[in-house]
Coordinates of C-alpha atoms in Angstrom, one line a residue:
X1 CA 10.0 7.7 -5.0
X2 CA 12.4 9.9 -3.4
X3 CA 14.0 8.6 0.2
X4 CA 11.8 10.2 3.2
X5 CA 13.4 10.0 6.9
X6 CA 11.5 9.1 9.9
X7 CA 10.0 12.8 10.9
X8 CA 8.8 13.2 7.1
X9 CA 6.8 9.6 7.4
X10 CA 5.5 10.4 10.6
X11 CA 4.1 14.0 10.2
X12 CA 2.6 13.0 6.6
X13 CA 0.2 10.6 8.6
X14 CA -3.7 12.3 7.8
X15 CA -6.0 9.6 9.5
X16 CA -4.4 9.3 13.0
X17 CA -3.4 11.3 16.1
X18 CA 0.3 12.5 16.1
X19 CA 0.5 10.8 19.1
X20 CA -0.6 7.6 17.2
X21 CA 2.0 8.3 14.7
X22 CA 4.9 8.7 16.8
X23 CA 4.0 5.0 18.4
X24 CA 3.8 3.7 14.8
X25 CA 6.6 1.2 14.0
X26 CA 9.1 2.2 11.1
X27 CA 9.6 0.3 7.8
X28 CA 12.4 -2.6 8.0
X29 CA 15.4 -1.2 5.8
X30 CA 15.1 2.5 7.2
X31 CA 17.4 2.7 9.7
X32 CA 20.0 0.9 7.2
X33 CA 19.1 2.7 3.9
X34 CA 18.1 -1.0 2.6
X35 CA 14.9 0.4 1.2
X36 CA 14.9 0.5 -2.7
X37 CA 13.7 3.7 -3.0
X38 CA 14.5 3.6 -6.9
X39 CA 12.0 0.6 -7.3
X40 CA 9.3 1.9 -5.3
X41 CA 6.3 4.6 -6.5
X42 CA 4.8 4.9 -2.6
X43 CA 6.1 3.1 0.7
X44 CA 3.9 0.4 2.2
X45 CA 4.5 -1.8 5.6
X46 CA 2.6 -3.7 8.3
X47 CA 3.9 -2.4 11.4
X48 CA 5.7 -5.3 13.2
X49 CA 4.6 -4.4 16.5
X50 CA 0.8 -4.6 15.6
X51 CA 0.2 -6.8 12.3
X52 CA -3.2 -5.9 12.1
X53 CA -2.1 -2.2 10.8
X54 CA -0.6 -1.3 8.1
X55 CA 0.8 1.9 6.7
X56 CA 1.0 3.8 3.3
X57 CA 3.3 7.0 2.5
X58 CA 2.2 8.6 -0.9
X59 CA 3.6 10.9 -2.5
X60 CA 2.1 14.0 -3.9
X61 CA 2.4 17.6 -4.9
X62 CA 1.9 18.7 -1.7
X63 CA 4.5 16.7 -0.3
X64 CA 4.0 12.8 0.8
X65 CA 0.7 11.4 2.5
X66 CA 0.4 9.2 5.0
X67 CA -2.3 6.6 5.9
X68 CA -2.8 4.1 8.8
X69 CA -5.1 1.3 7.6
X70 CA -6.1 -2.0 8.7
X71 CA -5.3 -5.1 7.4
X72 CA -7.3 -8.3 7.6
X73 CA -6.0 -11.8 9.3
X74 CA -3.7 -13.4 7.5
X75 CA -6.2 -16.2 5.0
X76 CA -5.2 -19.8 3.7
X77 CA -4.1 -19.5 -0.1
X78 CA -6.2 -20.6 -2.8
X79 CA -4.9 -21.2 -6.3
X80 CA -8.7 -21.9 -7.3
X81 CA -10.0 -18.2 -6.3
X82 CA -8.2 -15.3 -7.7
X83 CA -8.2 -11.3 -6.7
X84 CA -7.4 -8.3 -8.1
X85 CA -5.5 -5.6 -6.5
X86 CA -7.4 -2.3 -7.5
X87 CA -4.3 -0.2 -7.5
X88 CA -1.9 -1.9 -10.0
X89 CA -3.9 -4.3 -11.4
X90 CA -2.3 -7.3 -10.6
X91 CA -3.7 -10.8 -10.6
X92 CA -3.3 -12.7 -7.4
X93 CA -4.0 -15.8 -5.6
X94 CA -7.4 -15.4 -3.3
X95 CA -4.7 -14.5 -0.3
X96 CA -2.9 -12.4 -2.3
X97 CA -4.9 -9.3 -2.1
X98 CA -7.0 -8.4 1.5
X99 CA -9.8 -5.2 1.9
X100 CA -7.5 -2.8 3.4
X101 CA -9.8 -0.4 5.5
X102 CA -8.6 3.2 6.5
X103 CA -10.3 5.4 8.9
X104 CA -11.2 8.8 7.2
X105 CA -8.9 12.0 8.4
X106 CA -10.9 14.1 11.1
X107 CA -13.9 14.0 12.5
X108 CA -15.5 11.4 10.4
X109 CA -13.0 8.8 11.2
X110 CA -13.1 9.8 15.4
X111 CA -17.2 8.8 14.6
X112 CA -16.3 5.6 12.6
X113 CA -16.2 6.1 9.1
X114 CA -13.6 4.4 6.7
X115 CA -13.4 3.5 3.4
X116 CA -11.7 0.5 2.1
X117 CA -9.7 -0.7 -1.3
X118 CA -8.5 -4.1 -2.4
X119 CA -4.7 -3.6 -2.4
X120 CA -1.8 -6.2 -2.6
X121 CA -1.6 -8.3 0.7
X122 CA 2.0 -7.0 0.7
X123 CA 1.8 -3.6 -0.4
X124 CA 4.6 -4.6 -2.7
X125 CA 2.4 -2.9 -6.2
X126 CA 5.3 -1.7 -7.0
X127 CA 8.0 -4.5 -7.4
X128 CA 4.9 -6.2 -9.1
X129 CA 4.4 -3.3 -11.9
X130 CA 8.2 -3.6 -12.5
X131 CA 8.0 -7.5 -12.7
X132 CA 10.8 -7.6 -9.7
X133 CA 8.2 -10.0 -7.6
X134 CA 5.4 -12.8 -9.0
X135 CA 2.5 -13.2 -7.4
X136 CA 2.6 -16.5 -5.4
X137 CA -0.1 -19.4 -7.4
X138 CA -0.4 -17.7 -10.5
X139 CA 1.3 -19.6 -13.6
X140 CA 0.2 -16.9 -16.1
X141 CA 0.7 -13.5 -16.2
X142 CA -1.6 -11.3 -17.2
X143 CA 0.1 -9.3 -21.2
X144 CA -1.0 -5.7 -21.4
X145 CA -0.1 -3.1 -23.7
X146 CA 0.7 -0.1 -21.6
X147 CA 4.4 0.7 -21.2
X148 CA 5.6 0.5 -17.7
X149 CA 5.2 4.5 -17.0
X150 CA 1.7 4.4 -18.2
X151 CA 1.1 1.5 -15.8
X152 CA 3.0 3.4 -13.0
X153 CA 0.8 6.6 -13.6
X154 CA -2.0 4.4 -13.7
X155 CA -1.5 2.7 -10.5
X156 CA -0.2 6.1 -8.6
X157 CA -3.5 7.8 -9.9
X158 CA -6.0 4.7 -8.4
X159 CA -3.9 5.0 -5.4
X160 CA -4.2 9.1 -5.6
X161 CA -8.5 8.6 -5.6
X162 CA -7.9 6.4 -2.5
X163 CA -6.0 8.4 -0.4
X164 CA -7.4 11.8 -1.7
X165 CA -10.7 9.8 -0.4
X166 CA -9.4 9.5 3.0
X167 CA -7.6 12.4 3.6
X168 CA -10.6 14.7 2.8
X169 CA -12.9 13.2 5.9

């Protein structure tokens, strides 16, 4: 993913007033340029001042998408009860993947309506595609056959239907 500043995150928001968007917290890292952009195939945060939200940048031909969702309380762990996150397909601990909800973009989402995906509790698909972070509770792993890129388009065309979902209203 290619490095986006604050105005670029902020105006690529569909599903929220750009008065919302300008109160939206920033990712940790992007005042510092800690983010590993190089690593990363979207950006995804909870916003610190409001853990209940949470926030995905995508990006797309068009330029990047944004998306204000939110998130579930935080559940115990479970290494009996396993989930699946439906963007990268990654195999989780019950707690490690939560319904994300987003409002839809317009007037739709002003009267209510929202659609929902099972992503990563951490939004962190990414480093788990790549094998840079393990999924808390899970001794085995999950062997597939797909080369990283085809996992990455994979993942980044799931998380294309979802946003392409909300964005139209």
């Amino acid at each position: 993913m290619l490095a986006l500043g604050e105005r670029e995150i902020r105006s690529s928001f569909v599903n929220c007033s750009k008065g919302e968007a300008s109160r939206i917290k920033m990712p940790p890292g992007l005042s510092d340029d800690s983010i590993p952009w190089t690593d990363l195939d979207f950006l995804g945060w909870t916003d610190p001042g409001a853990p209940q939200r949470a926030l995905l940048v995508v990006p797309g031909a068009d330029g990047p998408t944004g998306i204000v969702l939110r998130r579930p309380e935080a559940m115990r762990a479970s290494a009996t009860r396993s989930s699946m996150c439906r963007v990268c397909l990654t195999d989780h601990a019950a707690s490690g993947v939560s319904l994300f909800v987003a409002p839809l973009a317009g007037a739709a989402g002003r009267n209510g309506n929202s659609v929902g995906e099972y992503l990563c509790s951490d939004l962190a698909c990414s480093l788990y595609l790549r094998g840079k972070r393990q999924p808390r509770m899970r001794l085995v792993r999950r062997e597939e056959t797909l080369t990283l890129t085809e996992r990455i388009d994979r993942a980044m065309a799931n998380l294309a239907a979802f946003t392409t979902r909300v964005a139209a209203g």
